[in-house]
Short mmCIF file of C-alpha atoms and ligand atoms in Angstrom, two decimals:
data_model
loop_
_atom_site.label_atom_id
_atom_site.label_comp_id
_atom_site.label_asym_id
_atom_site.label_seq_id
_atom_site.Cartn_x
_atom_site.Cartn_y
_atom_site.Cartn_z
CA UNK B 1 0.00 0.00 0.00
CA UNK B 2 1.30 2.99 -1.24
CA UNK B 3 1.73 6.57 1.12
CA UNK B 4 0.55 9.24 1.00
CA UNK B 5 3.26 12.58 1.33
CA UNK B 6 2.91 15.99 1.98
CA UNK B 7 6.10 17.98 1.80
CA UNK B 8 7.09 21.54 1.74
CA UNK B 9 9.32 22.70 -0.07
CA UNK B 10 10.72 26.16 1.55
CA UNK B 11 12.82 27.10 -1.60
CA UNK B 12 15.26 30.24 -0.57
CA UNK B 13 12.83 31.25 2.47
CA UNK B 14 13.55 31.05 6.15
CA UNK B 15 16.42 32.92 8.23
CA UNK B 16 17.21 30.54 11.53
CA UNK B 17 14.56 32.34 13.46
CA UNK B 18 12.15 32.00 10.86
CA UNK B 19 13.09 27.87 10.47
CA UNK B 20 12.33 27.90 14.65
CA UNK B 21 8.66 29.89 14.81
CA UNK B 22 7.38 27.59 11.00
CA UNK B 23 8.72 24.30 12.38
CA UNK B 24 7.72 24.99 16.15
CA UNK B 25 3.97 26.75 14.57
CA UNK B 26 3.69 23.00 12.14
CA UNK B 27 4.71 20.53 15.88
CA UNK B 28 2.11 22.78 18.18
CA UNK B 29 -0.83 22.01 15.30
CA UNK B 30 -0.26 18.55 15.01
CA UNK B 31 0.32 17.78 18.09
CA UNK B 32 -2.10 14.74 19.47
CA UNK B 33 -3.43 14.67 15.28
CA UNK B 34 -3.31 11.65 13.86
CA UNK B 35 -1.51 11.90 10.95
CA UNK B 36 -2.62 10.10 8.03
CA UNK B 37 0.24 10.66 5.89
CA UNK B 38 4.03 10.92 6.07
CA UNK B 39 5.10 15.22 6.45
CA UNK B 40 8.42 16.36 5.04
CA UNK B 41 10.05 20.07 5.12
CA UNK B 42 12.63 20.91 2.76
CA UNK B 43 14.32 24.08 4.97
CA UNK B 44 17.53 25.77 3.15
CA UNK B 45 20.53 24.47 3.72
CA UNK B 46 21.36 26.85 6.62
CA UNK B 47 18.51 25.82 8.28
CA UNK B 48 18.93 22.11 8.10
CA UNK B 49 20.55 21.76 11.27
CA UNK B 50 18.43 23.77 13.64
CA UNK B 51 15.67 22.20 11.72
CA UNK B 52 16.95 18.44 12.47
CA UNK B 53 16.87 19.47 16.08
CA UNK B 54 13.59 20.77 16.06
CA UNK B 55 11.79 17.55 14.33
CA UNK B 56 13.72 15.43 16.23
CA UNK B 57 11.20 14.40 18.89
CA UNK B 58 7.99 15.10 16.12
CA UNK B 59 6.82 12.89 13.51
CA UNK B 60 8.22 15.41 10.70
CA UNK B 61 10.89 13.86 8.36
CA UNK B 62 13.70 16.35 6.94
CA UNK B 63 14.89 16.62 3.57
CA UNK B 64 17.07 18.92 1.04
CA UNK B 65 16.31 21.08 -1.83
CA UNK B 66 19.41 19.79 -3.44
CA UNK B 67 22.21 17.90 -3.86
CA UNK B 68 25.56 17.59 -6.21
CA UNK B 69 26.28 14.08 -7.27
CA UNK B 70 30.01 14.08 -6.46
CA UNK B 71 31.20 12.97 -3.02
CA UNK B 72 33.50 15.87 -2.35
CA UNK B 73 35.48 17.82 -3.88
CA UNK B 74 36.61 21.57 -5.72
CA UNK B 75 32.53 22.38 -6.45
CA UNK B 76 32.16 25.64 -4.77
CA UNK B 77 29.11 26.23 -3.66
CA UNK B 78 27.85 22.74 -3.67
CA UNK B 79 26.68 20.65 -0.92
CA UNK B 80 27.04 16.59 -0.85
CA UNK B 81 24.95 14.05 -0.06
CA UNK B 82 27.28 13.14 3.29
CA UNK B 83 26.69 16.80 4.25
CA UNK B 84 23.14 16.36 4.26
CA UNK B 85 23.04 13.03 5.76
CA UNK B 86 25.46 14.82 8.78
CA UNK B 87 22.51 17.15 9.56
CA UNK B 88 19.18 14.43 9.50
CA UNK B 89 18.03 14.33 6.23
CA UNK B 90 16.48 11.42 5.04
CA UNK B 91 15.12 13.11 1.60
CA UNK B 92 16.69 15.09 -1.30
CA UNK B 93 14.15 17.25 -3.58
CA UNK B 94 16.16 16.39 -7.13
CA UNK B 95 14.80 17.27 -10.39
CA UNK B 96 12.97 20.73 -9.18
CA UNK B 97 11.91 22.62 -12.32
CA UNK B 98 13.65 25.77 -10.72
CA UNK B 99 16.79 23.69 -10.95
CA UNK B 100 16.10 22.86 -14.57
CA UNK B 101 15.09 26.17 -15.99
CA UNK B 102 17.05 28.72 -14.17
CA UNK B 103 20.29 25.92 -13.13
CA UNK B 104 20.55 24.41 -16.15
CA UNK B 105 19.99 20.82 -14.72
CA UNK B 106 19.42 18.49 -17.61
CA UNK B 107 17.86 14.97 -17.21
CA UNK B 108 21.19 13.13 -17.25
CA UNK B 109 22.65 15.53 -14.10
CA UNK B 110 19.21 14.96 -12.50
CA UNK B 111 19.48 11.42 -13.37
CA UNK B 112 23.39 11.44 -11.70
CA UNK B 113 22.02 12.62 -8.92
CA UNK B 114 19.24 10.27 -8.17
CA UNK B 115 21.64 7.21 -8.75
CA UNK B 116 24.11 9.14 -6.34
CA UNK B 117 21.29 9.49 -3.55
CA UNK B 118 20.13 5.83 -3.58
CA UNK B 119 23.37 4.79 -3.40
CA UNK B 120 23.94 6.35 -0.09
CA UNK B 121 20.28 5.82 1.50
CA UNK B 122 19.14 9.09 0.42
CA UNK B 123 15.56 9.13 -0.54
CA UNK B 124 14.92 10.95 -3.66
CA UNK B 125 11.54 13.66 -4.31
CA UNK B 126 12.21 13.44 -8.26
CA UNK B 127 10.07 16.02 -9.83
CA UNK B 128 8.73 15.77 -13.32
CA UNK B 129 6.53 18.33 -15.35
CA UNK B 130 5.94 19.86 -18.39
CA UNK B 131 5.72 23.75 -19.43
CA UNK B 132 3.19 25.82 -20.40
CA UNK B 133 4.19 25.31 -24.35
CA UNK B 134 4.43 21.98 -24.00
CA UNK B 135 0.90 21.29 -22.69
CA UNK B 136 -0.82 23.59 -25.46
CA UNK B 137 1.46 21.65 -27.72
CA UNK B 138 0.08 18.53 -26.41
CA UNK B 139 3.12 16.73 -25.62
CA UNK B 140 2.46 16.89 -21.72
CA UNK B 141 2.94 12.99 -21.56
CA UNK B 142 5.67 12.96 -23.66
CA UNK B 143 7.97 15.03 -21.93
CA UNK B 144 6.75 13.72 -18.57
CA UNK B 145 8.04 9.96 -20.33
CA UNK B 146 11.63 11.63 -21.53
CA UNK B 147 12.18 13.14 -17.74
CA UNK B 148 11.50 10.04 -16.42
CA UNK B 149 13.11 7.65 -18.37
CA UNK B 150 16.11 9.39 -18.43
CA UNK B 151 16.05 10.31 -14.63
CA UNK B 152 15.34 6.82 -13.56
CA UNK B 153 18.29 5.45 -16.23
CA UNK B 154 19.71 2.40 -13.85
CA UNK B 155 17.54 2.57 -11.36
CA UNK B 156 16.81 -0.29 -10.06
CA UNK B 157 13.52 -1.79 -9.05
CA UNK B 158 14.40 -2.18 -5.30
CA UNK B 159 15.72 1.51 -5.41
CA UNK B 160 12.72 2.98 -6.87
CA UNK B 161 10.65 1.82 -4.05
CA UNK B 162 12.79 4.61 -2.32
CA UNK B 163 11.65 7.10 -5.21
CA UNK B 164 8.45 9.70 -4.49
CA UNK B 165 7.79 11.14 -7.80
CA UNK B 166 6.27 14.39 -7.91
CA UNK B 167 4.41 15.81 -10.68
CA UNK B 168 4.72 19.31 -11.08
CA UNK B 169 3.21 21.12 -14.08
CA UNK B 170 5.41 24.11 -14.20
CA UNK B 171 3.19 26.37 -15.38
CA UNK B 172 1.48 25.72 -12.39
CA UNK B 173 4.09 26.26 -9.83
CA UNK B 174 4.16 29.72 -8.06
CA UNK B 175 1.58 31.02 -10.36
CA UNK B 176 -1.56 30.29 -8.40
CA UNK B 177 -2.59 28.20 -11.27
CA UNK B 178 -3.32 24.99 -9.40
CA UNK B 179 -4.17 21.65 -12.75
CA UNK B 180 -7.62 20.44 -12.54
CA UNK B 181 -7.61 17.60 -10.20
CA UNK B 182 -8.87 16.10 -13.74
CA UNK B 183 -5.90 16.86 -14.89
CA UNK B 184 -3.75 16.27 -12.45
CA UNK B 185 -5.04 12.44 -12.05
CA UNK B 186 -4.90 12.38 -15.67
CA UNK B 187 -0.75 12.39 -15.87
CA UNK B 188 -0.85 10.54 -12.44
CA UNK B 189 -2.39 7.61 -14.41
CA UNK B 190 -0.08 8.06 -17.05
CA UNK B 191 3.11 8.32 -14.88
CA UNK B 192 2.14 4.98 -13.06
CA UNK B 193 0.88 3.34 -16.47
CA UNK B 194 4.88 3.29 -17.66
CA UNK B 195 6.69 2.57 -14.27
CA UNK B 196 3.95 -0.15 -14.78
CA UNK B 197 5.33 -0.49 -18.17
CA UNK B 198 9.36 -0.14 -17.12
CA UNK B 199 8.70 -2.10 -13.99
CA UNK B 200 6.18 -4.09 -13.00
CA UNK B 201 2.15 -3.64 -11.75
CA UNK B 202 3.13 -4.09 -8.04
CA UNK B 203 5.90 -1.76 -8.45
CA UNK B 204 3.38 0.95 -9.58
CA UNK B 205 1.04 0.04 -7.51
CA UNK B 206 3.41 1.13 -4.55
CA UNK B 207 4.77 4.33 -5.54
CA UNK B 208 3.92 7.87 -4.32
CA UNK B 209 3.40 10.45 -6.82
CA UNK B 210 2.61 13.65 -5.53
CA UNK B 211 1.59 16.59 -7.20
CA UNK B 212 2.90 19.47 -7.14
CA UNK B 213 1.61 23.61 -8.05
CA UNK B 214 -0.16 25.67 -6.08
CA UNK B 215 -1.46 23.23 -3.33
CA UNK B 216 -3.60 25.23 -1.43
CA UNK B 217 -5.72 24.50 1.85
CA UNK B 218 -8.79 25.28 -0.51
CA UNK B 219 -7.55 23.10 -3.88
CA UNK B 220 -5.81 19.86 -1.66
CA UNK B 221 -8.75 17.74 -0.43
CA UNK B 222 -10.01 17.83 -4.31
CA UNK B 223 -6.31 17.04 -5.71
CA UNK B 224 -5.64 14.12 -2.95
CA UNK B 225 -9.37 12.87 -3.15
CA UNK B 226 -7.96 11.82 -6.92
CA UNK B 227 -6.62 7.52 -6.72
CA UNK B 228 -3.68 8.44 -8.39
CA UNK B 229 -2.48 11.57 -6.45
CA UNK B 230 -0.63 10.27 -3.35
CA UNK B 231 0.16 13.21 -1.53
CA UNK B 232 2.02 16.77 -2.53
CA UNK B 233 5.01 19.07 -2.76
CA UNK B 234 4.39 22.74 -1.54
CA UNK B 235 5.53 25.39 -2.18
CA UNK B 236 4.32 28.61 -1.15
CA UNK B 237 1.28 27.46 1.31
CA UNK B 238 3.87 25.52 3.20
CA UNK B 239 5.86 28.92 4.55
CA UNK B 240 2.85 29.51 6.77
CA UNK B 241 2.27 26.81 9.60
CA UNK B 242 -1.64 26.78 9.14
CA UNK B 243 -1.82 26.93 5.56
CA UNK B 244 0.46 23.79 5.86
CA UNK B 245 -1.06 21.77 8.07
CA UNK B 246 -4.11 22.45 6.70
CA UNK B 247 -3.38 20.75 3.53
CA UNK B 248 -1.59 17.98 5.59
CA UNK B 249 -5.04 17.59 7.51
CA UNK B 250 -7.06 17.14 4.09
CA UNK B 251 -5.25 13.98 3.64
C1 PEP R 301 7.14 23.89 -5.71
O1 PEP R 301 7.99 24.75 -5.72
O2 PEP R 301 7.48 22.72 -5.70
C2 PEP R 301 5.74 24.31 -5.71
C3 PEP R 301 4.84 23.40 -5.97
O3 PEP R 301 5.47 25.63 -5.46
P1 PEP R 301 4.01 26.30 -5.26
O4 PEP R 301 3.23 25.43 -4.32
O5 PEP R 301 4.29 27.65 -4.69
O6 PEP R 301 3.39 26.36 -6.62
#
């Protein structure tokens, strides 16, 4: 039986003080709830520590934005995965279209990357989705297919029981322009139809695929109500500790 995810991804938001009040705000709401789902933050890097601390005694899992696939090494500016793994995290968000479009990431770095977190017990958050031209162009599930393909190159079956996927339509993401939940379970179907295909039916059957792009406390309970949509990835609405576990509590 597959799980269901919320994360929340905090992108470049969230001083120390800031990482103390959102994580403290998220523990004093659910405490005593009965969560229903598995709840991730994705804090900057700076924050990761404090952060670690904070969850620590909560049922809140940690995980990165990001993640170079070398060990170590002369990449300034980058952070490994042993790094991460030093300050708690279990997760790494890989594959985030902000990484693509404004980093440059292509599918065979993204794809490094995964193979690189697996290998050391990271859990990857691949994201997936297409652009605004590429859904009026009707190739949505094509590109969808080409990112994960390519991302998932050698990945194993056993490893991508380790994988949550996350759709995220791009044109969605930070606009306010949250997909249909029609939609939405539309490329959900699709995206488990070819693991399906690449792996097997139980292997599909299993995985979470969240989606992702402008999950709001008002849009979630129709987006996760969909069989395909196993949880989400949050941006914005997760930088405010209600908003957050509001859409946590419509799972
Ligand atoms: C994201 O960055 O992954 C995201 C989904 O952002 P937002 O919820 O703000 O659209």
């Amino acid at each position: 039986m597959r799980k269901m995810v919320i994360a929340g991804n905090w992108k470049m938001h969230g001083e120390l003080n800031e990482t103390v009040n959102l994580i403290s705000g998220i523990k004093n709401l659910l405490e005593d709830y009965d969560l229903k789902c598995d709840v991730i933050v994705a804090p900057p890097f700076t924050s990761l520590e404090t952060a670690n601390t904070l969850v620590k005694d909560s049922q809140i899992k940690l995980s990165a934005q990001n993640m170079h696939f070398e060990d170590k090494g002369a990449f300034t500016g980058e952070i490994s995965h042993s790094m991460l793994k030093s300050v708690g995290c279990e997760y790494v968000i890989l594959g985030h279209s902000e990484r693509r479009s404004i980093f440059g990431e292509t599918d065979e770095i993204i794809n490094k990357k995964i193979i690189k977190a697996l290998s050391v017990g990271l859990n990857p958050i691949f994201c997936i989705g297409e652009t605004l031209e590429e859904r009026e162009a009707n190739i949505t599930e094509k590109v969808v297919e080409t990112q994960i393909r390519k991302g998932l190159e050698n990945v194993s079956e056993s490893d991508l029981a380790k994988i949550i996927v996350a759709y995220e339509p791009v044109w969605a993401i930070g606009t306010g322009k949250v997909a249909t939940p029609e939609q939405a379970q539309d490329v959900h179907y699709f995206i488990r139809n070819l693991i399906s295909q690449m792996y097997s039916k139980e292997t599909a059957e299993n995985l979470t695929i969240q989606y992702g792009g402008s999950v709001k406390p008002d849009n979630a309970a129709g987006l996760l109500s969909k069989p395909d949509i196993d949880g989400a990835l949050v941006g914005g609405a997760c930088l405010k500790a209600d908003s957050f576990v509001d859409i946590i509590k419509a799972c």
